[in-house]
Amino acid sequence: MKHNVNLLAAAFALTAVSYGLARFAFGLLLPQIRSELSLDIGTTGWIGSSAFVAYCIGVCITFALNRACSPRAIAVGAGLASTIGMVIITLSTSGVVLGLGVALAGLSTGLTSPPLATAVSLQFDDAHRPKANAIINAGTAAGIVLSGLASLLAFGGWRELYILFSVISGAVAVWMLYAVPATHERTASEPMSFAISFAIFKRPGMLALCTGSFLMALSSTAIWTFGGSLLRYEFNFTQTDISWIWVALGLAGVAGAMTGVFVQRFGLVRVHWISLAGMAAGMIGLSFTSISVAFAFISVALFGASYITSSGAFLIQGIRLLPDRPDLGLGMPFLILASGQSAGSPLFGALLSGWGAGVALAAFAGVALLSACIRPRHFADKALVTP
């Protein structure tokens, strides 16, 4: 791993920018944006959904370009999409323009993960890939921490924050030029296929992977899209309080960097169940925030650690199911995750408007528990499913 520190650091940074800043910082800053642009909760739900729909499109684009373009080119494109999307958000004066910027920023996340998975496959052997991918995936948490700390210093200036984020994103895009491999030449012993076949979905374990990741992602939008709004409008937190809670969420999410270690030590099935149960507990706990402020910090932190760990577990499962297609192995779970989040944002918004925060949070916690009951395929140590 020490020979690929630059690749790991750059991939970690791109994940932090595209996921933590370009996508998930929207939930933190949404109360300020709603107030300035006079947006209702239903509209913000659809705008949030646009990021996840664009994410799906981005993953599909990487699948289509995987043969023609190098991982470096696609990773640079992810950084540029993130940068331009956040510039548009900065300039937005209406829900339509805001939605366009949020969607383009969301597109960057879809362009991020598959080329990074391919790059890891090119540079790391089988034993070190799960750890490398888990470390990169934890970049999301670092981005969330950065967005929370920056929000504390911005004193409500969400446009200034997005200017800062876009500058950081542009710098990371340049970094990709020097850190990510420019070719598809594979260093591992087995060849890499670039053909896409529907037979992939017939492999044992794919149905459980797709169903479980869809439900997990759907439930997660309760916090990722509406966490800030819930804290502001349901529990009367100040923006400073929300920023500190967001920092706690991100710091707890850093535990996701250990997902590869957790899976090796405790097994994929156990990590899958515990992480999703933790997400459900975090959502239920948030509904008790009116009793004590501590519930907000503890619940959101538990959610953050559980979400990053759960998504990392789905990532590892996908790569194990598709060892001959690391881009699809990582991209497929995240494509399904994005699909679930696309459906979850407007659905949670409707439940919140019609039934209130308690019912909406309980319903989405139930969805997370349902996902936990869908057991992933069991893998022996270092076992891989043949194509």
Coordinates of C-alpha atoms in Angstrom, one line a residue, residues 8 44 52 59 84 95 98 128 152 159 167 178 194 216 239 246 248 254 268 297 323 333 345 348 364 376:
L8 CA -4.9 6.6 -2.2
T44 CA -36.3 20.7 -1.9
F52 CA -29.2 11.1 -6.9
V59 CA -22.4 5.7 -13.1
I84 CA -18.9 23.5 -12.3
G95 CA -35.2 26.4 -7.6
L98 CA -30.3 25.4 -8.0
H128 CA -5.0 -5.1 -0.4
L152 CA -19.1 27.3 11.3
R159 CA -22.7 31.0 -1.4
V167 CA -11.9 26.0 -5.6
Y178 CA -0.8 13.2 -11.5
F194 CA -14.9 -4.5 -20.4
M216 CA -30.5 1.0 2.6
Q239 CA -27.2 26.8 12.1
W246 CA -22.6 17.7 11.0
A248 CA -19.9 14.8 14.6
V254 CA -14.3 8.0 9.5
L268 CA -19.5 -9.6 5.8
F297 CA -25.4 14.4 18.4
P323 CA -13.9 -9.8 -9.6
P333 CA -23.8 -1.1 -5.6
S345 CA -35.9 12.1 -1.1
F348 CA -39.5 11.3 2.8
F364 CA -37.5 5.0 7.1
P376 CA -25.5 -10.8 1.6

